[in-house]
Short mmCIF file of C-alpha atoms in Angstrom, two decimals:
data_model
loop_
_atom_site.label_atom_id
_atom_site.label_comp_id
_atom_site.label_asym_id
_atom_site.label_seq_id
_atom_site.Cartn_x
_atom_site.Cartn_y
_atom_site.Cartn_z
CA MET A 1 -13.50 -19.35 4.52
CA SER A 2 -12.74 -23.12 4.60
CA ALA A 3 -12.24 -25.07 7.82
CA THR A 4 -8.51 -25.29 7.20
CA ALA A 5 -7.95 -21.69 6.09
CA ALA A 6 -6.12 -19.42 8.52
CA PRO A 7 -8.32 -16.70 10.01
CA PRO A 8 -7.59 -13.21 8.69
CA ALA A 9 -5.33 -10.87 10.65
CA ILE A 10 -8.08 -8.22 10.42
CA HIS A 11 -11.78 -8.78 9.80
CA ALA A 12 -14.40 -6.05 9.66
CA ALA A 13 -18.04 -6.42 8.66
CA GLY A 14 -20.49 -3.55 8.28
CA LEU A 15 -18.17 -1.04 9.92
CA ARG A 16 -19.93 2.29 10.53
CA LYS A 17 -18.93 5.62 12.04
CA SER A 18 -20.60 9.03 12.05
CA TYR A 19 -19.92 12.39 13.66
CA GLY A 20 -23.27 14.05 14.12
CA THR A 21 -24.96 14.04 10.72
CA GLN A 22 -21.70 13.39 8.85
CA VAL A 23 -21.33 9.72 7.88
CA VAL A 24 -17.61 8.89 7.78
CA LEU A 25 -17.79 5.09 7.32
CA ASP A 26 -20.92 3.63 5.76
CA GLY A 27 -20.78 -0.13 6.28
CA ILE A 28 -17.38 -1.26 5.04
CA ASP A 29 -16.14 -4.88 4.98
CA LEU A 30 -12.46 -5.85 5.19
CA ASP A 31 -10.50 -9.11 5.33
CA VAL A 32 -6.73 -8.79 5.61
CA PRO A 33 -4.70 -12.03 5.24
CA VAL A 34 -1.88 -12.73 7.69
CA GLY A 35 1.64 -11.79 6.56
CA THR A 36 0.61 -9.42 3.77
CA VAL A 37 0.49 -5.72 2.95
CA TYR A 38 -3.07 -4.46 2.61
CA ALA A 39 -3.41 -0.90 1.33
CA LEU A 40 -6.38 1.39 1.90
CA LEU A 41 -6.54 4.20 -0.66
CA GLY A 42 -8.84 7.18 -0.85
CA PRO A 43 -8.93 10.95 -1.27
CA ASN A 44 -8.72 13.28 1.72
CA GLY A 45 -11.75 12.85 3.95
CA ALA A 46 -12.62 9.40 2.60
CA GLY A 47 -12.36 7.80 6.06
CA LYS A 48 -8.93 6.14 5.93
CA THR A 49 -7.59 7.48 9.23
CA THR A 50 -10.94 6.87 10.96
CA THR A 51 -10.73 3.24 9.85
CA VAL A 52 -7.23 2.89 11.31
CA HIS A 53 -8.35 4.52 14.57
CA ILE A 54 -11.22 2.07 14.95
CA LEU A 55 -9.16 -1.01 14.06
CA SER A 56 -6.44 0.04 16.52
CA THR A 57 -8.95 0.71 19.37
CA LEU A 58 -8.35 4.47 19.44
CA ILE A 59 -12.01 5.25 18.81
CA ALA A 60 -15.18 3.14 18.92
CA ALA A 61 -17.27 2.23 15.90
CA ASP A 62 -20.97 3.04 15.81
CA GLY A 63 -21.82 -0.30 14.25
CA GLY A 64 -20.43 -3.47 12.70
CA ARG A 65 -18.15 -6.23 13.88
CA VAL A 66 -14.36 -5.92 14.02
CA GLU A 67 -11.75 -8.53 14.95
CA VAL A 68 -8.01 -7.88 14.98
CA ALA A 69 -5.59 -10.77 15.65
CA GLY A 70 -8.61 -12.83 16.67
CA HIS A 71 -9.76 -10.35 19.33
CA ASP A 72 -13.02 -8.44 19.21
CA VAL A 73 -12.11 -4.74 19.19
CA GLY A 74 -15.10 -3.76 21.31
CA ARG A 75 -15.02 -6.59 23.88
CA ASP A 76 -11.27 -7.22 24.14
CA PRO A 77 -9.36 -4.02 23.29
CA ASP A 78 -6.43 -5.01 25.52
CA GLY A 79 -5.98 -8.20 23.52
CA VAL A 80 -5.91 -6.16 20.31
CA ARG A 81 -3.42 -3.65 21.72
CA ALA A 82 -1.06 -6.44 22.80
CA ALA A 83 -0.89 -7.71 19.22
CA ILE A 84 -0.58 -4.48 17.23
CA GLY A 85 1.66 -1.49 16.63
CA VAL A 86 0.62 1.86 15.17
CA THR A 87 2.71 4.37 13.27
CA GLY A 88 0.55 7.43 12.65
CA GLN A 89 0.71 10.24 10.14
CA PHE A 90 2.83 12.36 12.46
CA SER A 91 6.03 11.22 14.11
CA ALA A 92 5.68 10.19 17.76
CA VAL A 93 9.38 10.51 18.61
CA ASP A 94 10.66 12.94 21.24
CA ARG A 95 13.02 15.22 19.32
CA PHE A 96 14.80 16.35 22.51
CA LEU A 97 15.89 12.80 23.37
CA THR A 98 18.45 10.72 21.53
CA GLY A 99 17.33 7.86 19.32
CA GLU A 100 18.52 5.34 21.88
CA GLU A 101 16.66 7.13 24.68
CA ASN A 102 13.44 7.12 22.65
CA LEU A 103 13.63 3.36 22.21
CA VAL A 104 14.55 2.68 25.84
CA LEU A 105 11.64 4.86 26.96
CA MET A 106 9.27 2.85 24.77
CA ALA A 107 10.71 -0.38 26.20
CA ASP A 108 10.05 0.93 29.72
CA LEU A 109 6.45 1.71 28.76
CA ARG A 110 6.18 -1.86 27.49
CA HIS A 111 7.54 -3.14 30.86
CA LEU A 112 10.35 -5.06 29.19
CA GLY A 113 12.82 -4.62 32.05
CA LYS A 114 16.04 -2.62 31.96
CA ALA A 115 18.35 -5.24 30.43
CA GLU A 116 15.83 -6.51 27.90
CA GLY A 117 14.85 -2.94 26.97
CA ARG A 118 18.43 -1.96 26.19
CA ARG A 119 18.95 -5.18 24.22
CA ARG A 120 15.81 -4.54 22.19
CA ALA A 121 16.80 -0.90 21.58
CA ALA A 122 20.24 -1.94 20.33
CA GLU A 123 18.72 -4.57 18.06
CA LEU A 124 16.29 -2.10 16.48
CA LEU A 125 18.92 0.61 16.04
CA ALA A 126 21.02 -1.88 14.10
CA ARG A 127 18.06 -3.17 12.10
CA PHE A 128 17.09 0.33 10.95
CA ASP A 129 20.68 1.47 10.31
CA LEU A 130 20.56 4.12 13.04
CA VAL A 131 23.52 3.04 15.18
CA GLU A 132 25.85 5.90 14.23
CA ALA A 133 23.28 8.56 15.14
CA ALA A 134 21.81 6.69 18.11
CA ARG A 135 23.24 9.01 20.79
CA ASN A 136 22.53 12.27 18.98
CA PRO A 137 19.35 14.27 19.69
CA VAL A 138 16.63 13.30 17.25
CA SER A 139 16.22 17.00 16.39
CA THR A 140 19.50 16.70 14.44
CA TRP A 141 18.26 13.76 12.36
CA SER A 142 16.84 13.87 8.84
CA GLY A 143 13.12 13.32 8.25
CA GLY A 144 13.74 9.87 6.84
CA MET A 145 15.77 8.83 9.89
CA GLN A 146 13.08 10.12 12.23
CA ARG A 147 10.44 8.13 10.36
CA ARG A 148 12.54 4.96 10.63
CA LEU A 149 12.93 5.57 14.35
CA ASP A 150 9.18 6.06 14.64
CA LEU A 151 8.62 2.64 13.07
CA ALA A 152 11.35 1.11 15.23
CA MET A 153 9.52 2.37 18.33
CA THR A 154 6.38 0.65 17.05
CA LEU A 155 8.35 -2.62 16.88
CA VAL A 156 9.62 -2.53 20.47
CA GLY A 157 6.68 -4.67 21.55
CA ASP A 158 7.19 -7.12 18.64
CA PRO A 159 3.69 -6.66 17.15
CA ARG A 160 2.37 -9.10 14.55
CA ILE A 161 0.07 -6.49 12.96
CA ILE A 162 1.23 -2.94 12.20
CA PHE A 163 -0.92 -0.02 11.09
CA LEU A 164 1.03 2.43 8.95
CA ASP A 165 -0.96 5.62 8.38
CA GLU A 166 0.69 7.68 5.60
CA PRO A 167 4.15 6.38 6.63
CA THR A 168 6.17 8.17 3.93
CA ALA A 169 4.30 11.48 3.76
CA GLY A 170 6.80 14.31 3.29
CA LEU A 171 9.81 12.06 2.70
CA ASP A 172 12.14 12.46 -0.25
CA PRO A 173 12.15 9.65 -2.88
CA ARG A 174 15.28 7.99 -1.49
CA SER A 175 13.95 7.90 2.08
CA ARG A 176 10.62 6.64 0.80
CA ARG A 177 12.28 3.70 -0.94
CA THR A 178 14.25 2.91 2.21
CA MET A 179 10.96 2.71 4.11
CA TRP A 180 9.52 0.46 1.42
CA GLN A 181 12.35 -2.01 1.94
CA VAL A 182 11.77 -1.93 5.70
CA VAL A 183 8.12 -2.81 5.08
CA ARG A 184 9.07 -5.68 2.76
CA ASP A 185 11.47 -7.07 5.36
CA LEU A 186 8.74 -6.98 8.01
CA VAL A 187 6.33 -8.89 5.78
CA ASN A 188 9.05 -11.45 5.04
CA ASP A 189 9.17 -12.00 8.81
CA GLY A 190 5.44 -12.74 8.84
CA VAL A 191 4.19 -9.33 10.01
CA THR A 192 0.88 -8.05 8.62
CA ILE A 193 0.90 -4.43 7.41
CA PHE A 194 -2.27 -2.34 7.11
CA LEU A 195 -1.20 0.65 5.02
CA THR A 196 -3.01 3.86 4.26
CA THR A 197 -1.38 6.06 1.65
CA GLN A 198 -2.07 8.64 -1.03
CA TYR A 199 1.09 7.68 -2.92
CA LEU A 200 -0.31 5.31 -5.52
CA GLU A 201 3.12 4.05 -6.57
CA GLU A 202 3.66 3.03 -2.94
CA ALA A 203 0.51 0.92 -2.87
CA ASP A 204 1.31 -0.60 -6.26
CA ARG A 205 4.82 -1.63 -5.20
CA LEU A 206 4.02 -2.90 -1.70
CA ALA A 207 0.45 -4.15 -1.42
CA GLY A 208 -0.83 -7.62 -2.20
CA ARG A 209 -4.39 -6.30 -2.06
CA ILE A 210 -5.79 -2.78 -2.27
CA ALA A 211 -9.14 -1.33 -1.20
CA VAL A 212 -10.36 2.02 -2.51
CA LEU A 213 -12.44 4.06 -0.07
CA ASP A 214 -14.55 7.01 -1.18
CA HIS A 215 -17.17 8.91 0.84
CA GLY A 216 -17.08 6.23 3.51
CA ARG A 217 -17.73 3.31 1.16
CA LEU A 218 -15.43 0.72 -0.39
CA VAL A 219 -15.81 1.23 -4.12
CA ALA A 220 -13.32 -1.47 -5.20
CA GLU A 221 -11.06 -4.13 -3.73
CA GLY A 222 -8.55 -6.56 -5.23
CA THR A 223 -4.96 -7.06 -6.28
CA PRO A 224 -3.28 -4.17 -8.11
CA SER A 225 -3.61 -6.08 -11.39
CA GLU A 226 -7.31 -6.76 -10.81
CA LEU A 227 -8.02 -3.11 -10.10
CA LYS A 228 -6.17 -1.97 -13.20
CA ARG A 229 -8.32 -4.25 -15.33
CA LEU A 230 -11.43 -2.42 -14.10
CA VAL A 231 -10.46 0.63 -16.14
CA PRO A 232 -10.70 0.65 -19.95
CA GLY A 233 -7.89 2.02 -22.08
CA GLY A 234 -5.37 -0.81 -22.10
CA HIS A 235 -3.90 -1.81 -25.42
CA VAL A 236 -1.15 -3.75 -27.17
CA ARG A 237 1.00 -1.64 -29.48
CA LEU A 238 2.11 -3.52 -32.58
CA GLU A 239 4.89 -1.99 -34.68
CA PHE A 240 5.65 -3.02 -38.26
CA ALA A 241 8.61 -2.75 -40.62
CA ASP A 242 6.48 -1.92 -43.65
CA ASN A 243 3.04 -0.61 -44.52
CA GLY A 244 1.89 -3.87 -46.13
CA GLU A 245 2.19 -5.87 -42.92
CA MET A 246 0.44 -3.12 -40.98
CA GLU A 247 -2.49 -3.10 -43.45
CA ARG A 248 -2.89 -6.88 -43.11
CA ALA A 249 -2.90 -6.56 -39.32
CA ALA A 250 -5.41 -3.70 -39.49
CA ARG A 251 -7.82 -5.98 -41.37
CA LEU A 252 -7.26 -8.70 -38.72
CA PHE A 253 -7.98 -6.29 -35.85
CA PRO A 254 -10.64 -3.86 -37.16
CA GLY A 255 -11.09 -2.26 -33.73
CA ALA A 256 -7.45 -1.14 -33.53
CA SER A 257 -6.34 2.48 -33.66
CA ARG A 258 -3.75 3.44 -36.28
CA ASP A 259 -0.52 5.39 -35.97
CA ASP A 260 0.43 5.64 -39.67
CA GLU A 261 3.47 7.80 -39.04
CA SER A 262 5.05 5.17 -36.79
CA LEU A 263 3.58 2.19 -38.65
CA ALA A 264 1.85 0.99 -35.51
CA LEU A 265 -1.52 -0.35 -34.41
CA LEU A 266 -3.02 0.00 -30.93
CA VAL A 267 -5.12 -3.10 -30.31
CA PRO A 268 -7.52 -2.80 -27.31
CA SER A 269 -6.60 -5.35 -24.63
CA ASP A 270 -6.75 -5.80 -20.87
CA GLY A 271 -3.07 -6.81 -20.95
CA GLY A 272 -3.75 -10.21 -19.41
CA VAL A 273 -1.70 -13.25 -20.36
CA GLY A 274 -4.67 -14.96 -22.00
CA ALA A 275 -5.54 -11.97 -24.16
CA LEU A 276 -1.92 -11.51 -25.20
CA ARG A 277 -1.56 -15.20 -26.08
CA SER A 278 -4.72 -15.04 -28.22
CA LEU A 279 -3.44 -11.96 -30.07
CA LEU A 280 -0.09 -13.61 -30.82
CA ASP A 281 -1.81 -16.79 -32.01
CA GLN A 282 -3.92 -14.71 -34.42
CA LEU A 283 -0.83 -12.99 -35.80
CA GLU A 284 1.00 -16.29 -36.22
CA HIS A 285 -1.96 -17.97 -37.89
CA ALA A 286 -2.19 -15.07 -40.38
CA SER A 287 1.62 -15.13 -40.92
CA ILE A 288 1.91 -11.43 -40.07
CA ASP A 289 5.39 -10.25 -39.11
CA VAL A 290 5.54 -7.82 -36.18
CA ASP A 291 8.64 -5.68 -35.72
CA GLY A 292 7.88 -4.71 -32.10
CA LEU A 293 5.29 -5.24 -29.38
CA SER A 294 4.53 -3.46 -26.12
CA VAL A 295 1.68 -3.67 -23.61
CA ARG A 296 0.14 -0.66 -21.93
CA THR A 297 -2.37 -1.19 -19.10
CA PRO A 298 -4.03 1.47 -16.95
CA ASP A 299 -2.09 2.32 -13.79
CA LEU A 300 -3.42 3.02 -10.31
CA ASP A 301 -3.67 6.73 -11.15
CA ASP A 302 -6.24 5.81 -13.80
CA VAL A 303 -8.05 3.50 -11.37
CA PHE A 304 -8.12 6.12 -8.62
CA LEU A 305 -9.45 8.83 -10.92
CA SER A 306 -12.05 6.54 -12.46
CA LEU A 307 -13.38 5.24 -9.13
CA THR A 308 -13.29 8.41 -7.02
CA GLY A 309 -13.37 11.25 -9.51
CA HIS A 310 -10.20 12.67 -7.89
CA ALA A 311 -6.64 12.83 -9.17
CA ASP A 312 -4.22 11.35 -6.65
CA THR A 313 -2.70 13.78 -4.15
CA GLU A 314 0.89 12.98 -5.06
CA LYS A 315 0.43 13.90 -8.70
CA GLY A 316 -1.66 16.95 -7.83
CA ALA A 317 0.99 18.26 -5.45
CA ALA A 318 3.67 17.77 -8.06
#
C-alpha cells in the first residue's frame, strides 16, 4: 500500500480459528477497500459466518491480526463496534412490535435521545419504503419488508461498515432485487459492505471483489471477471452465412470446435477485450465474413464448482 493510499476498511492477516480439533479458519488474509461491496463465498461450513463473527467482535480469533475501520479488533473492540453494523442470517426484529417501535427501540439502545431517535426512525422508514406499514405489527409484514426493517435497524447508528450475512436468504426474487438496490444505494453513500452469500448471482451483481473460502482457506480472490477467467471453457461463437466462409475460418482457427448444422465455430477464448480484438483482426486480415458473433465466458457457478468441488446452494435447491 502506497503512502497516499487510503487504508482498507477491513484488514485481516493470518486469521485463524479452531473449535477443538476442527480448524474453521486456517490463516486467511483479507483487504476490503472503503466504499465497496466485498463478497465472501463458500459452501456450507466453509467458515463464512465465523469470519463475520470475528470481524464484528462477536467471537475472538485464535491467531492473526484484524483491523476494522482502523481499530484493532482484539485491543479496541468498542472502537470497532462504534463504526460497524451487523445484519445476520436471521432477522433481529421484534415481530410483536410495530416497525416504528423497533426502530425507536434501537435508537434508545444507541442513546440517541428521544427526539433524535424518532427523527432517525422516520428517516429510515421513508428510506426503506416502510412508512405505510410503520405502525402495524411486524408479524403482519412480508419477509422482504422484515428484512428491509432489519437492515434499517442496523443503520440507526449510521455505521460506515456493514456486515451482511446471507441478507436475502429465503426472499423471493422481487424482494431480493429490492435489497440489492438498497445495498447499491448504501455504497453510493460511501458505506462499505462485507457480504456473505450463497447466491452467486447476488455476488456477481453487487461485489467489486469476491473471495472464495473453502475448508477454512481462501482459494481465490479477485473481481468477478478475474475469477471467471480462472476457469477454462470460454469461447467466441462465430456464425457464417455459407459453408465456404466457415471452412476458411476453420483453417484460420484449427483449435475451434465445429457446429456444422448451424454453420458455426466455437473458438476458445477467455472473452477478454484483447483476445476478442486479436480474433477480429485475424478475421479482417483474412477477409472472412462473419454473419454473427457471441462471447460465452464461464460464470460464477463454474468458478464455484471448479474451486470448491461443490455446486452452489441456490442452484442445488432449485
